[in-house]
CSV table of C-alpha atoms in Angstrom, one decimal:
chain,number,residue,atom,x,y,z
C,6,MET,CA,-66.0,90.1,36.8
C,7,TYR,CA,-67.6,86.9,38.1
C,8,SER,CA,-68.5,84.2,40.3
C,9,ALA,CA,-55.9,122.1,49.1
C,10,ARG,CA,-53.1,125.1,48.0
C,11,SER,CA,-50.7,125.2,50.9
C,12,PRO,CA,-47.0,124.8,51.0
C,13,ARG,CA,-46.0,120.5,51.5
C,14,PRO,CA,-43.9,119.3,53.0
C,15,ALA,CA,-40.7,117.5,52.1
C,16,HIS,CA,-41.7,114.4,51.7
C,17,LEU,CA,-44.9,115.6,49.7
C,18,LEU,CA,-42.5,117.3,47.6
C,19,HIS,CA,-40.1,113.9,47.3
C,20,GLY,CA,-43.0,112.2,46.0
C,21,LEU,CA,-44.6,114.9,43.6
C,22,PHE,CA,-40.5,115.0,42.4
C,23,VAL,CA,-40.4,111.4,41.9
C,24,VAL,CA,-43.7,111.0,39.8
C,25,LEU,CA,-42.4,113.5,37.7
C,26,ALA,CA,-38.9,111.4,37.0
C,27,LEU,CA,-40.3,108.8,36.3
C,28,VAL,CA,-42.7,110.5,34.0
C,29,ALA,CA,-39.4,112.2,32.0
C,30,LEU,CA,-37.8,108.7,32.2
C,31,SER,CA,-40.7,106.4,30.8
C,32,ALA,CA,-39.4,107.1,27.3
C,33,CYS,CA,-36.3,105.8,27.5
C,34,ALA,CA,-36.6,103.1,29.9
C,35,ARG,CA,-39.1,100.0,30.0
C,36,SER,CA,-41.3,99.7,33.1
C,37,PRO,CA,-40.0,96.6,35.9
C,38,ALA,CA,-42.7,94.1,34.5
C,39,ASP,CA,-40.8,94.5,30.5
C,40,TYR,CA,-44.5,95.2,29.1
C,41,ARG,CA,-44.4,95.7,25.6
C,42,THR,CA,-45.3,99.6,24.5
C,43,ASP,CA,-43.3,98.9,21.0
C,44,ARG,CA,-45.4,101.8,18.8
C,45,ASN,CA,-45.5,100.4,15.7
C,46,VAL,CA,-48.2,97.7,16.9
C,47,SER,CA,-51.3,98.8,15.5
C,48,GLN,CA,-53.8,100.8,17.7
C,49,VAL,CA,-52.0,100.7,20.9
C,50,GLY,CA,-53.6,103.2,23.3
C,51,ALA,CA,-56.5,104.0,21.0
C,52,PRO,CA,-60.3,103.9,21.9
C,53,ILE,CA,-61.9,100.7,21.7
C,54,HIS,CA,-65.5,100.6,20.2
C,55,GLY,CA,-66.4,97.0,20.2
C,56,ASP,CA,-69.5,95.8,22.7
C,57,ASN,CA,-72.3,94.1,21.7
C,58,ARG,CA,-74.9,95.8,23.7
C,59,PRO,CA,-73.2,99.3,24.1
C,60,HIS,CA,-75.2,102.0,26.9
C,61,PRO,CA,-75.1,105.8,26.3
C,62,GLY,CA,-75.0,105.9,29.8
C,63,VAL,CA,-70.8,105.0,29.5
C,64,ASN,CA,-69.4,106.8,26.4
C,65,ARG,CA,-66.8,108.4,28.0
C,66,ALA,CA,-65.4,104.7,28.8
C,67,ARG,CA,-65.1,104.2,25.5
C,68,ALA,CA,-62.4,107.7,24.7
C,69,LEU,CA,-60.5,106.6,27.7
C,70,PRO,CA,-56.7,105.8,26.0
C,71,ILE,CA,-56.1,103.2,28.6
C,72,GLN,CA,-58.1,100.0,27.5
C,73,GLY,CA,-58.6,96.5,29.0
C,74,ILE,CA,-60.3,93.3,29.9
C,75,ASP,CA,-60.6,90.8,32.4
C,76,VAL,CA,-60.7,87.1,31.7
C,77,ALA,CA,-62.0,83.7,33.2
C,78,ARG,CA,-62.5,80.0,32.0
C,79,TYR,CA,-65.6,81.6,30.4
C,80,GLN,CA,-63.9,83.2,27.7
C,81,GLY,CA,-62.1,79.6,26.5
C,82,ALA,CA,-58.3,79.9,24.6
C,83,ILE,CA,-57.4,83.7,24.1
C,84,ASP,CA,-54.8,85.0,21.8
C,85,PHE,CA,-53.0,87.5,23.4
C,86,ASP,CA,-51.2,88.6,20.9
C,87,SER,CA,-54.1,89.5,19.0
C,88,VAL,CA,-55.8,90.8,22.0
C,89,TYR,CA,-52.8,93.5,22.5
C,90,ARG,CA,-51.9,94.3,18.7
C,91,SER,CA,-56.0,94.8,18.9
C,92,GLY,CA,-55.0,98.2,21.4
C,93,VAL,CA,-55.7,96.2,24.8
C,94,ARG,CA,-53.3,97.3,26.9
C,95,PHE,CA,-53.5,95.4,30.2
C,96,VAL,CA,-55.7,91.7,31.5
C,97,TYR,CA,-56.4,90.4,34.4
C,98,MET,CA,-57.5,87.2,35.0
C,99,LYS,CA,-59.2,85.0,37.7
C,100,GLY,CA,-56.8,83.0,39.6
C,101,THR,CA,-58.4,81.8,42.8
C,102,GLU,CA,-61.9,81.7,45.1
C,103,GLY,CA,-62.5,81.0,47.8
C,104,LYS,CA,-60.6,78.6,50.0
C,105,ASP,CA,-59.8,76.0,47.1
C,106,TYR,CA,-60.9,77.0,43.6
C,107,VAL,CA,-58.4,77.7,41.3
C,108,ASP,CA,-59.8,78.6,37.6
C,109,PRO,CA,-59.1,76.3,35.6
C,110,ALA,CA,-57.9,78.5,32.9
C,111,PHE,CA,-55.9,80.3,35.4
C,112,ARG,CA,-52.1,78.8,35.2
C,113,ASP,CA,-52.2,78.5,30.8
C,114,ASN,CA,-54.2,82.2,30.5
C,115,TRP,CA,-51.0,83.3,32.9
C,116,ARG,CA,-48.7,81.9,31.4
C,117,ARG,CA,-49.6,82.5,27.7
C,118,ALA,CA,-50.3,86.8,28.9
C,119,ARG,CA,-47.0,87.1,30.1
C,120,ALA,CA,-45.4,85.5,27.1
C,121,SER,CA,-47.5,88.2,25.0
C,122,GLY,CA,-45.4,91.1,27.1
C,123,MET,CA,-49.4,92.9,27.5
C,124,ALA,CA,-50.0,94.0,31.1
C,125,HIS,CA,-51.2,91.6,33.0
C,126,GLY,CA,-52.2,90.5,36.9
C,127,VAL,CA,-54.6,88.6,39.0
C,128,TYR,CA,-58.1,88.6,41.0
C,129,HIS,CA,-59.4,86.8,44.2
C,130,PHE,CA,-62.8,85.8,44.0
C,131,MET,CA,-63.8,86.4,48.2
C,132,THR,CA,-66.3,84.2,49.4
C,133,TRP,CA,-67.6,84.5,52.8
C,134,CYS,CA,-68.7,80.6,53.7
C,135,SER,CA,-65.1,80.3,54.7
C,136,THR,CA,-62.0,82.6,56.6
C,137,ALA,CA,-59.8,85.0,55.1
C,138,ALA,CA,-57.2,83.5,56.9
C,139,GLU,CA,-58.1,80.2,54.8
C,140,GLN,CA,-58.7,81.9,51.6
C,141,ALA,CA,-55.2,83.9,52.4
C,142,ARG,CA,-53.5,80.7,51.9
C,143,TRP,CA,-55.2,79.3,49.1
C,144,PHE,CA,-53.9,82.6,47.6
C,145,ILE,CA,-50.6,82.2,48.5
C,146,LYS,CA,-50.6,78.8,47.6
C,147,ASN,CA,-51.3,79.1,43.7
C,148,VAL,CA,-51.0,82.3,42.7
C,149,PRO,CA,-47.1,82.9,41.7
C,150,ASP,CA,-45.2,86.3,43.8
C,151,ASP,CA,-44.3,87.8,39.8
C,152,PRO,CA,-42.5,90.5,39.9
C,153,THR,CA,-43.8,91.5,36.2
C,154,ALA,CA,-47.4,91.2,37.6
C,155,LEU,CA,-49.6,94.1,38.0
C,156,PRO,CA,-50.4,94.5,41.8
C,157,PRO,CA,-53.3,91.5,42.3
C,158,VAL,CA,-57.0,92.8,43.0
C,159,LEU,CA,-59.6,91.3,45.4
C,160,ASP,CA,-63.1,91.1,43.9
C,161,LEU,CA,-65.5,91.6,46.7
C,162,GLU,CA,-69.1,91.4,45.8
C,163,TRP,CA,-72.5,89.2,47.0
C,164,ASN,CA,-72.1,85.3,46.3
C,165,ASN,CA,-75.6,85.6,44.7
C,166,HIS,CA,-74.5,83.2,41.9
C,167,SER,CA,-72.9,80.0,44.2
C,168,SER,CA,-73.4,78.2,46.8
C,169,CYS,CA,-72.3,79.8,49.3
C,170,LYS,CA,-75.1,82.2,50.5
C,171,ASN,CA,-74.0,83.9,53.9
C,172,LYS,CA,-73.8,87.2,55.0
C,173,TRP,CA,-71.9,88.6,57.6
C,174,ASP,CA,-72.6,92.1,59.5
C,175,ARG,CA,-70.3,94.7,58.2
C,176,ASP,CA,-67.6,95.0,60.4
C,177,ASN,CA,-67.2,91.6,60.2
C,178,ILE,CA,-67.1,91.4,56.4
C,179,LEU,CA,-65.2,94.2,56.7
C,180,GLU,CA,-62.5,92.8,59.2
C,181,LYS,CA,-62.5,89.7,56.4
C,182,VAL,CA,-61.1,91.6,54.0
C,183,ARG,CA,-58.7,94.0,55.3
C,184,VAL,CA,-57.1,90.9,56.8
C,185,MET,CA,-57.5,89.4,52.8
C,186,LEU,CA,-56.2,92.9,51.5
C,187,ASP,CA,-52.5,92.9,54.0
C,188,ALA,CA,-51.9,89.0,52.9
C,189,MET,CA,-52.0,89.4,49.6
C,190,GLU,CA,-50.3,93.0,50.0
C,191,ARG,CA,-47.3,90.8,52.1
C,192,HIS,CA,-47.9,87.9,49.0
C,193,THR,CA,-47.0,90.3,46.1
C,194,GLY,CA,-45.2,93.0,47.5
C,195,LYS,CA,-47.9,94.9,46.0
C,196,MET,CA,-51.1,97.6,47.4
C,197,PRO,CA,-54.3,95.4,46.3
C,198,ILE,CA,-56.8,97.1,44.3
C,199,ILE,CA,-60.6,96.3,45.1
C,200,TYR,CA,-63.0,95.5,42.6
C,201,THR,CA,-66.8,96.2,43.5
C,202,ASP,CA,-70.5,96.1,42.3
C,203,ILE,CA,-72.9,98.9,42.9
C,204,ALA,CA,-75.0,96.6,45.8
C,205,PHE,CA,-71.8,95.5,47.5
C,206,HIS,CA,-70.1,99.2,47.3
C,207,ARG,CA,-73.7,100.2,48.7
C,208,ASP,CA,-74.2,97.2,51.8
C,209,ILE,CA,-70.5,97.2,52.9
C,210,LEU,CA,-68.1,99.3,51.8
C,211,ALA,CA,-69.5,103.0,51.4
C,212,GLY,CA,-68.1,105.3,53.5
C,213,GLU,CA,-65.7,103.0,54.7
C,214,HIS,CA,-61.3,104.3,53.2
C,215,PHE,CA,-59.0,102.4,52.3
C,216,ASP,CA,-55.7,102.8,50.8
C,217,ASN,CA,-56.6,100.9,48.2
C,218,ALA,CA,-57.2,101.9,45.0
C,219,PHE,CA,-61.0,100.5,43.3
C,220,TRP,CA,-62.0,99.0,40.3
C,221,LEU,CA,-65.9,99.9,40.0
C,222,ARG,CA,-68.2,97.9,38.0
C,223,SER,CA,-70.9,100.9,35.9
C,224,THR,CA,-72.2,99.5,32.6
C,225,ALA,CA,-75.1,101.8,32.3
C,226,ALA,CA,-74.0,105.0,33.6
C,227,GLU,CA,-70.7,107.0,35.1
C,228,PRO,CA,-69.1,105.6,38.3
C,229,HIS,CA,-69.7,109.0,40.0
C,230,GLU,CA,-73.2,108.3,39.7
C,231,ARG,CA,-73.5,105.1,41.0
C,232,TYR,CA,-70.7,105.3,43.3
C,233,THR,CA,-71.6,108.9,44.9
C,234,ASN,CA,-67.4,110.5,46.1
C,235,ARG,CA,-65.7,106.8,45.3
C,236,ARG,CA,-62.7,107.8,43.4
C,237,TRP,CA,-62.4,105.0,40.7
C,238,MET,CA,-58.7,104.4,38.7
C,239,PHE,CA,-60.6,101.2,37.4
C,240,TRP,CA,-63.9,101.4,35.3
C,241,GLN,CA,-65.3,98.4,33.9
C,242,TRP,CA,-68.0,99.8,31.5
C,243,THR,CA,-69.8,96.7,29.8
C,244,GLN,CA,-70.0,92.6,30.7
C,245,THR,CA,-70.8,92.3,26.6
C,246,GLY,CA,-67.7,93.2,24.6
C,247,THR,CA,-65.9,91.7,22.1
C,248,VAL,CA,-61.8,92.2,21.1
C,249,LYS,CA,-60.0,90.2,18.8
C,250,GLY,CA,-58.9,87.4,20.1
C,251,VAL,CA,-61.5,86.5,22.4
C,252,ARG,CA,-64.0,84.5,20.7
C,253,THR,CA,-66.4,84.8,23.8
C,254,GLU,CA,-68.2,88.2,24.9
C,255,VAL,CA,-65.6,90.2,27.6
C,256,ASP,CA,-65.6,92.1,30.2
C,257,ARG,CA,-63.8,95.5,28.9
C,258,ASN,CA,-62.2,98.5,31.7
C,259,ALA,CA,-60.3,102.0,31.0
C,260,PHE,CA,-57.7,102.8,33.0
C,261,TYR,CA,-58.9,106.4,34.6
C,262,GLY,CA,-55.7,108.4,33.2
C,263,ASP,CA,-53.1,109.0,30.4
C,264,GLU,CA,-50.2,107.4,28.7
C,265,ASN,CA,-47.9,109.1,31.7
C,266,ASP,CA,-50.3,108.3,34.4
C,267,TRP,CA,-50.4,104.7,33.2
C,268,THR,CA,-46.4,104.6,33.1
C,269,VAL,CA,-46.2,105.7,36.7
C,270,PHE,CA,-49.2,103.3,37.3
C,271,LEU,CA,-46.8,100.7,35.4
C,272,LEU,CA,-43.5,101.9,37.7
C,273,THR,CA,-45.1,101.7,41.4
C,274,GLY,CA,-48.2,100.0,41.7
C,275,CYS,CA,-50.1,102.9,43.0
C,276,ASP,CA,-52.6,105.5,41.8
C,277,PRO,CA,-50.8,108.4,40.7
C,278,ARG,CA,-53.0,110.0,42.3
C,279,ALA,CA,-51.9,109.3,45.4
C,280,LEU,CA,-48.0,108.8,45.6
C,281,ASP,CA,-47.2,111.9,47.7
C,282,ARG,CA,-49.0,110.0,49.8
C,283,LEU,CA,-48.6,106.8,50.1
C,284,GLY,CA,-44.6,107.0,48.8
C,285,PRO,CA,-43.7,108.0,51.7
C,286,GLN,CA,-45.4,105.2,53.6
C,287,GLY,CA,-43.2,102.5,51.6
C,288,LYS,CA,-46.7,101.6,49.7
C,289,CYS,CA,-45.2,102.1,46.2
C,290,ALA,CA,-42.3,100.2,44.2
C,291,LEU,CA,-40.5,102.8,43.3
C,292,VAL,CA,-40.7,105.8,46.2
C,293,LYS,CA,-39.4,105.1,49.6
């Protein structure tokens, strides 16, 4: 982006039952966000291959059925209907950065993506020169509390291309991250997803437990080759992607699972693999 086999406790069985029920119902019920799932749209769910500089290390990503993009002002005006018809299933857009920046294209991208019926969400780019409380207030002020939206994303990187060069110690940064994640979840009612790159994960996040799902950037190898045992839900596999409806190169991303997994994610806001653990905690929309 920019700038074990053993008897399961009753509550776990409940979580698994809900997953199965959600999948069974998905054929006759739309998700709460009313995302477009009409099968007459050409190529929906088909792998997409557009990339100006394809790398063989990420070939597996191109075969995953649920593909998406992330965008910011650099992509200019986007035809989201064309993007959807090309096979793209979701879009994340930059909303806020730090304590005082809103992406100039955010509100228009939000309105157009929402109108298109495509699954859409927002990300906040965290900076290290302002407090987490200041950034949380800014996010809450500028990002709609929209029940149709995907869970928000917290973008965690070193700010190498900005005027902010502060690098706090690991404990300080982890405290800021947890404050921001909590604020985003309180505002949206959905567990935020953590996006990160190899350097920041190595320096700060490696070995640290989060209930949050992860979105990992790896454009020359599969994520497990760069992030050891960190499980991912989204994989950003190129920054030189091409998609009909976007005039510039664009970041391309893939969801880990199949159509059933995707439906469960849309309906609950949680990684389907974590539902039996997080559902009983009230962390997932339809699993209480």
